[in-house]
């Protein structure tokens, strides 16, 4: 493995040198860049299609990296990066600004879409109190970051994220979420100071745009097409896709999928496409349809669109929420429709006035619906089902037949008491009429089942008065804050699921020869045979691999040999970060083993359970002549006949891929022919399991000597530890067993 790892680093170094040479050639177009300056180098990397600089009469091109950038110039950076100039048919929203005539002709193809998509909303001006667009004015740091975050669809950072900016308190309210959202993704001013009112330079602007769009970390989709494979932090579907169709097949998204463009069939998720963090729909001009054709439930999906949205497939939470509002930015309020078509949704929350109609159609199934936006109409089709509908706003219409909604709850008083959502002052009359519920009427008072009641305490359930023939579904027991607790999953199931998932990753390797280099033992050991190329190794040791290990764990600690690589917990656990930490550490050059310790919380016992996964590298055994095998002598009255029968039965039950490759003489010898490493380990496991029950001592050895001895009681944990020590491959393995007063005997597995 040492040579292979060195090869990995050699290839990476050569690639970086080659890439550096490429950028040097590209950067040679500019004569005023400092290659040692991180901001300047972004101009070199980003490409002339985004930043083409200034060309004088002598053909000398300059970038003016330390000069301020104007608002229309920065709009051009964004517009070129997201391909806005390819979008036609947009109304000239510039006409809304009294100084629109100041926009230069070359900039209009970028400024018009930027205004239409809510990226530029103007700033306070002096023209009759109206906002102005100020195209030739310099743009401040906080204004630029806000525009870029809107273009990327980054609404905010995680609530638990802690900024490292020392002057975050000076950032304006409208820019705060954008600043944190980019910082959370590793894109920040390098001195950890925002200096929000300071004019951003051209090089600084290039640095931020490059890291969002061109660094390779994210996939930015600017045209309708299909994408297959690949692992990215975020995938951003630009409005330039228009009404086109984008298909993502076997794509791993470790962060967020942001959808800003599309049409009736806009986003199709297929194969084993997986999204780790969230999905956001924020289309300002185009309807959006997401068809999840995978068998993987999507994470929380937020709809901040003012165009119709259609959802099909498996979803966890779907939240219809308001766009960010401030003096600078306001989402228009119109009659958009969210339509579920054959969708399965854990929880659907409507709390935004931009959506007036929610249609639960086809054969959809929703566990909980919460309506906290006034004047909303919810229609449930005859073939769809809603387990519980919680209505907590004025003038809500819930239309369904006698069977499609199991329980409806009017929680208006509870919502009014806990939240200010009923009017601009946060007040409402207690005499507000009961919400309109067609065909069924319920009189019930209970707690709201949703996080819209952050300080809620449970109140006694009151049985609803139901129409004849209808049945009531109990309101789920809630935690503080109104949240329904997730189903209990024992830590052992969490750990075993990871073993299964890792095996699945290996089984998906298309090249059977490469796949034979990897094997996973049930004791959480991943064995890798030396001799793989960098591409072959990367088919398994990927961000997906570390994300599998990190999912649903409290913490994760990595040790390479004797070197401690790092520990991560909470929201700091990211597969990409862990992978980089491991592969970029010098200790990996000589490592033969990587230990990955995880901590899983048992929510019932309120304790933490730890488990360790192992990655072991080993060299193939030197080929040697196979020994002539003499049958093991067996007495006529065999005291070990019960074990013989157990082994015979177990071999009959082996995987079909081993049929014809494993034979048992009915006494002591098992012969394997043409098996790979993983199959050999499966045969050995079968032997271990068959022989361990009821024996006092189990001694394991190969041609190289004894490698493990297990004594009574021989537990599954002892067997797992012994298997982890097993050298693979081997010419033969002997299993010597002892019990009671019986004469010890030896069972043998031999490779032919």
XYZ file of C-alpha atoms in Angstrom, residues 36-464:
429
model
C 1.442 34.916 -4.218
C -1.774 36.780 -3.411
C -4.741 34.429 -2.873
C -7.244 36.991 -4.102
C -5.177 37.789 -7.216
C -4.766 34.106 -8.063
C -8.556 33.761 -8.192
C -8.560 36.078 -11.202
C -6.070 33.741 -12.855
C -8.200 30.680 -12.095
C -11.671 31.968 -12.822
C -11.221 32.330 -16.582
C -11.505 35.060 -19.181
C -15.138 34.158 -19.841
C -15.988 35.738 -16.468
C -13.250 38.351 -16.017
C -11.673 39.699 -19.195
C -10.072 42.770 -17.667
C -8.909 45.872 -19.504
C -7.072 45.818 -22.834
C -5.092 48.899 -23.932
C -4.159 49.957 -27.437
C -0.923 47.960 -27.237
C -2.731 44.706 -26.471
C -1.669 44.705 -22.807
C -4.339 43.219 -20.547
C -4.676 44.266 -16.912
C -7.055 43.152 -14.169
C -6.716 46.086 -11.763
C -7.089 43.555 -8.931
C -6.942 46.003 -6.030
C -9.347 48.538 -7.503
C -12.974 48.727 -6.345
C -15.567 47.058 -8.541
C -18.810 48.717 -9.575
C -22.262 47.266 -9.027
C -22.836 46.576 -12.736
C -19.370 44.999 -13.081
C -20.079 42.631 -10.189
C -23.487 41.829 -11.702
C -21.580 40.860 -14.856
C -19.293 38.534 -12.853
C -22.359 36.767 -11.440
C -24.304 36.829 -14.703
C -21.445 35.240 -16.656
C -20.825 32.644 -13.931
C -24.478 31.562 -13.913
C -25.027 32.119 -17.663
C -27.742 34.749 -17.209
C -27.060 36.284 -20.611
C -28.562 33.166 -22.251
C -31.975 33.836 -20.693
C -34.514 35.587 -22.866
C -38.084 36.733 -22.425
C -37.589 38.582 -19.136
C -39.383 41.848 -18.511
C -37.124 44.850 -18.253
C -37.299 45.182 -14.489
C -34.649 47.907 -14.651
C -37.418 50.311 -15.567
C -38.564 50.143 -11.938
C -35.533 52.189 -10.929
C -35.366 55.913 -11.596
C -31.678 55.719 -12.596
C -31.994 52.724 -14.945
C -30.771 54.764 -17.922
C -27.342 54.903 -16.277
C -26.833 51.173 -16.890
C -24.407 50.673 -19.773
C -25.613 48.650 -22.748
C -23.051 45.853 -22.284
C -24.233 45.356 -18.694
C -27.975 45.142 -19.371
C -27.916 41.437 -20.287
C -26.640 40.771 -16.753
C -28.450 43.488 -14.823
C -31.938 42.659 -16.139
C -31.823 38.992 -15.008
C -30.190 39.987 -11.711
C -33.133 42.249 -10.933
C -35.701 39.730 -12.254
C -34.292 36.980 -10.012
C -34.199 39.152 -6.905
C -30.398 39.303 -6.738
C -30.298 43.079 -7.089
C -33.080 44.925 -5.301
C -31.618 48.388 -5.282
C -30.488 50.545 -2.425
C -31.869 53.597 -0.695
C -31.496 56.605 -2.936
C -32.312 60.268 -3.061
C -34.792 60.193 -5.939
C -38.204 60.802 -4.390
C -37.358 58.336 -1.654
C -37.166 55.424 -4.136
C -34.540 52.724 -4.317
C -31.869 53.254 -6.959
C -29.797 50.705 -8.809
C -26.634 52.860 -8.865
C -24.862 50.816 -11.585
C -21.608 52.796 -11.562
C -21.346 53.056 -7.792
C -18.844 50.876 -5.970
C -20.265 47.823 -4.233
C -19.524 47.132 -0.586
C -18.348 43.815 0.791
C -21.670 42.985 2.441
C -23.633 43.977 -0.678
C -21.450 41.757 -2.894
C -21.710 38.755 -0.577
C -25.481 39.191 -0.370
C -25.808 39.275 -4.164
C -23.637 36.185 -4.578
C -25.477 34.224 -1.862
C -28.809 35.048 -3.513
C -27.459 33.957 -6.893
C -26.295 30.657 -5.386
C -29.543 30.189 -3.459
C -27.806 30.130 -0.069
C -30.516 31.291 2.320
C -28.646 30.933 5.612
C -26.178 28.894 7.645
C -27.146 26.172 10.083
C -28.436 27.522 13.395
C -25.552 25.887 15.232
C -22.899 27.501 13.011
C -20.532 29.814 14.883
C -18.861 32.539 12.836
C -15.165 33.281 13.126
C -15.552 36.869 11.919
C -14.437 39.229 14.661
C -16.633 42.108 13.453
C -19.831 40.201 12.660
C -21.835 42.611 14.843
C -21.225 45.394 12.318
C -22.857 43.501 9.432
C -26.281 44.813 8.376
C -29.287 42.599 9.132
C -30.095 42.035 5.453
C -26.571 40.679 4.797
C -26.031 38.649 7.967
C -27.457 35.334 6.737
C -25.582 35.603 3.446
C -22.253 36.314 5.156
C -22.673 33.316 7.448
C -23.930 31.036 4.656
C -20.788 31.570 2.601
C -18.500 31.367 5.628
C -20.071 28.051 6.639
C -19.078 26.735 3.223
C -15.476 27.811 3.728
C -15.694 31.007 1.681
C -14.705 34.015 3.767
C -12.418 37.043 3.933
C -9.019 35.675 4.797
C -8.321 38.052 7.692
C -11.605 37.005 9.365
C -12.949 40.539 9.155
C -15.983 41.407 7.040
C -15.459 45.167 7.127
C -18.973 45.280 5.647
C -19.074 48.916 4.513
C -15.695 48.733 2.776
C -15.653 48.612 -1.023
C -14.827 45.119 -2.262
C -11.925 44.882 -4.713
C -12.036 43.158 -8.071
C -9.700 40.421 -6.794
C -11.768 39.842 -3.658
C -14.916 39.639 -5.775
C -13.217 37.112 -8.064
C -12.187 35.044 -5.029
C -15.770 34.695 -3.795
C -17.280 33.967 -7.230
C -14.523 31.453 -8.059
C -15.006 29.502 -4.849
C -18.759 29.218 -5.372
C -18.732 28.474 -9.103
C -15.378 27.358 -10.496
C -13.330 25.663 -7.737
C -14.769 22.221 -8.540
C -16.246 21.859 -5.071
C -19.755 22.678 -6.313
C -21.572 21.715 -9.492
C -23.271 24.730 -11.080
C -25.719 23.653 -13.787
C -26.390 26.355 -16.351
C -28.031 24.333 -19.129
C -30.525 21.507 -19.435
C -28.653 18.184 -19.626
C -28.013 14.922 -17.798
C -25.255 14.384 -15.247
C -24.017 10.994 -14.083
C -21.758 10.248 -11.122
C -19.567 12.632 -9.175
C -19.464 13.924 -5.615
C -20.057 17.605 -4.829
C -20.637 19.833 -1.857
C -23.574 21.725 -3.383
C -25.391 21.391 -6.708
C -26.914 24.648 -7.956
C -29.385 24.658 -10.839
C -29.166 28.138 -12.345
C -32.204 30.019 -13.678
C -30.475 29.761 -17.081
C -31.819 26.188 -17.273
C -35.146 27.917 -17.896
C -37.897 25.418 -18.645
C -35.382 22.681 -19.446
C -34.851 19.272 -17.866
C -31.910 18.254 -15.662
C -31.299 14.622 -14.694
C -28.931 13.671 -11.877
C -28.008 9.980 -11.825
C -25.769 8.479 -9.108
C -24.713 11.959 -7.982
C -23.622 12.450 -4.380
C -24.494 15.857 -2.888
C -22.902 16.280 0.522
C -24.463 19.691 1.080
C -27.496 21.211 -0.608
C -29.403 20.972 -3.882
C -30.560 24.463 -4.886
C -33.103 24.711 -7.708
C -33.692 28.089 -9.355
C -34.815 27.053 -12.800
C -36.665 24.295 -14.620
C -40.116 23.452 -15.869
C -42.743 20.731 -15.765
C -40.070 18.000 -15.728
C -37.212 20.117 -14.487
C -35.255 18.039 -11.960
C -35.129 14.246 -12.112
C -33.166 12.366 -9.442
C -32.282 8.822 -10.484
C -30.100 5.852 -9.595
C -28.437 6.291 -6.207
C -28.415 10.074 -6.171
C -28.225 11.131 -2.536
C -28.521 14.555 -0.906
C -27.040 14.899 2.558
C -28.209 18.278 3.881
C -31.212 19.931 2.243
C -33.093 20.875 -0.917
C -34.107 24.471 -1.621
C -36.447 25.629 -4.390
C -36.142 29.386 -4.931
C -37.289 29.963 -8.495
C -38.434 33.508 -9.232
C -39.385 33.092 -12.901
C -39.937 29.417 -13.714
C -42.117 26.614 -12.336
C -40.171 23.744 -10.793
C -40.828 20.012 -10.695
C -38.729 17.588 -8.649
C -39.176 13.913 -9.457
C -37.350 11.729 -6.977
C -37.102 8.389 -8.758
C -34.644 6.960 -6.241
C -35.597 4.843 -3.249
C -33.839 7.316 -0.952
C -35.954 9.814 0.995
C -34.859 13.404 0.317
C -33.871 15.589 3.287
C -35.805 18.698 4.315
C -37.075 20.541 1.239
C -37.790 24.273 1.538
C -40.023 25.986 -1.009
C -39.257 29.710 -1.253
C -40.563 30.027 -4.784
C -43.277 32.286 -6.090
C -43.908 29.942 -9.028
C -45.739 26.616 -9.067
C -43.895 23.639 -7.594
C -44.579 19.949 -8.235
C -43.105 17.139 -6.091
C -43.061 13.409 -6.796
C -41.385 10.577 -4.871
C -40.035 10.211 -1.320
C -39.533 13.266 0.924
C -39.000 13.818 4.628
C -40.151 17.364 5.534
C -41.515 19.804 2.951
C -41.661 23.381 4.229
C -43.289 26.232 2.346
C -41.637 29.311 3.825
C -41.357 33.023 3.151
C -38.405 34.373 1.234
C -36.026 36.566 3.213
C -37.544 39.988 3.830
C -35.816 43.253 4.677
C -35.638 46.825 3.518
C -33.426 45.595 0.690
C -35.160 42.391 -0.388
C -38.789 41.305 -0.427
C -40.340 38.244 -2.046
C -43.456 39.118 -4.077
C -46.702 37.595 -2.782
C -48.663 35.813 -5.523
C -50.937 32.815 -5.938
C -48.462 29.957 -6.398
C -49.453 26.287 -6.102
C -47.554 23.420 -4.473
C -48.707 20.139 -5.990
C -47.823 16.696 -4.608
C -48.127 13.984 -7.240
C -47.713 10.413 -5.978
C -45.492 11.776 -3.214
C -44.755 10.314 0.206
C -44.050 13.071 2.749
C -43.368 12.821 6.475
C -44.438 16.384 7.250
C -45.804 19.195 5.083
C -45.692 22.682 6.602
C -47.339 25.698 4.978
C -46.290 28.939 6.636
C -45.809 31.293 3.690
C -48.249 33.658 2.016
C -46.613 33.200 -1.414
C -48.489 29.893 -1.764
C -52.272 29.980 -1.805
C -53.053 26.442 -2.916
C -51.646 23.106 -1.796
C -52.823 20.072 -3.749
C -52.140 16.622 -2.323
C -52.872 14.664 -5.456
C -52.372 11.382 -7.239
C -51.747 8.660 -4.666
C -49.823 10.785 -2.199
C -49.406 9.979 1.497
C -48.609 12.677 4.089
C -48.202 11.902 7.770
C -48.670 15.419 9.150
C -49.891 18.618 7.480
C -49.473 21.916 9.333
C -51.059 25.067 7.916
C -49.927 28.293 9.557
C -50.583 30.712 6.672
C -53.907 32.509 6.361
C -56.153 32.141 3.320
C -54.596 28.842 2.245
C -56.620 26.178 0.466
C -55.566 22.534 0.878
C -57.141 19.946 -1.403
C -56.650 16.230 -0.758
C -57.522 13.904 -3.626
C -59.679 10.814 -3.166
C -56.733 8.398 -3.524
C -54.384 10.365 -1.247
C -54.162 10.173 2.544
C -53.296 12.615 5.326
C -52.919 11.169 8.803
C -53.195 14.448 10.754
C -54.021 17.975 9.598
C -53.191 20.812 12.009
C -54.883 24.065 11.010
C -53.606 27.176 12.735
C -54.458 30.250 10.669
C -57.438 32.303 9.522
C -59.666 31.418 6.590
C -58.054 28.097 5.777
C -60.029 25.723 3.565
C -59.300 22.026 3.957
C -61.141 20.076 1.282
C -61.234 16.275 1.306
C -63.581 13.299 1.268
C -64.627 11.148 4.219
C -61.531 8.942 4.195
C -58.529 10.874 2.904
C -57.898 12.885 6.110
C -57.889 10.821 9.291
C -57.746 13.605 11.892
C -58.131 17.383 11.600
C -57.235 19.688 14.486
C -58.053 23.364 14.911
C -55.102 24.797 16.807
C -55.722 28.441 16.049
C -55.887 29.552 19.694
C -52.715 27.695 20.550
C -50.838 29.203 17.627
C -52.083 32.686 18.454
C -50.935 32.288 22.038
C -47.438 31.143 21.142
C -46.635 32.978 17.917
C -47.188 36.322 16.224
C -48.365 35.004 12.893
C -51.917 36.232 12.536
C -51.349 39.873 11.659
C -48.593 42.459 11.401
C -48.926 43.354 15.101
C -48.808 39.732 16.184
C -52.319 39.897 17.653
C -55.688 38.480 16.762
C -59.161 38.414 18.249
C -60.017 35.277 20.201
C -63.394 35.402 18.469
C -61.882 34.479 15.103
C -64.237 32.049 13.393
C -63.332 28.392 13.119
C -61.496 27.538 9.916
C -63.619 26.288 7.062
C -63.463 22.500 6.778
C -65.640 21.155 4.028
C -67.581 17.888 4.469
C -66.250 17.348 8.011
C -66.196 19.608 11.009
C -64.157 19.051 14.129
C -64.189 20.733 17.503
C -60.911 20.019 19.232
C -58.268 21.827 21.254
C -54.759 20.396 21.477
C -51.148 21.309 20.928
C -49.742 22.007 17.476
C -47.513 19.263 16.107
C -44.726 21.380 14.623
C -41.808 23.575 15.578
C -43.935 26.707 15.137
C -44.474 26.431 18.901
C -40.907 26.623 20.211
C -41.841 26.890 23.897
C -44.949 24.711 23.811
C -45.823 22.340 26.620
C -48.095 19.388 26.007
C -51.774 19.783 26.856
C -54.231 16.908 27.335
C -55.638 15.512 24.105
C -59.332 16.108 23.518
C -61.161 13.616 21.346
C -62.568 15.156 18.188
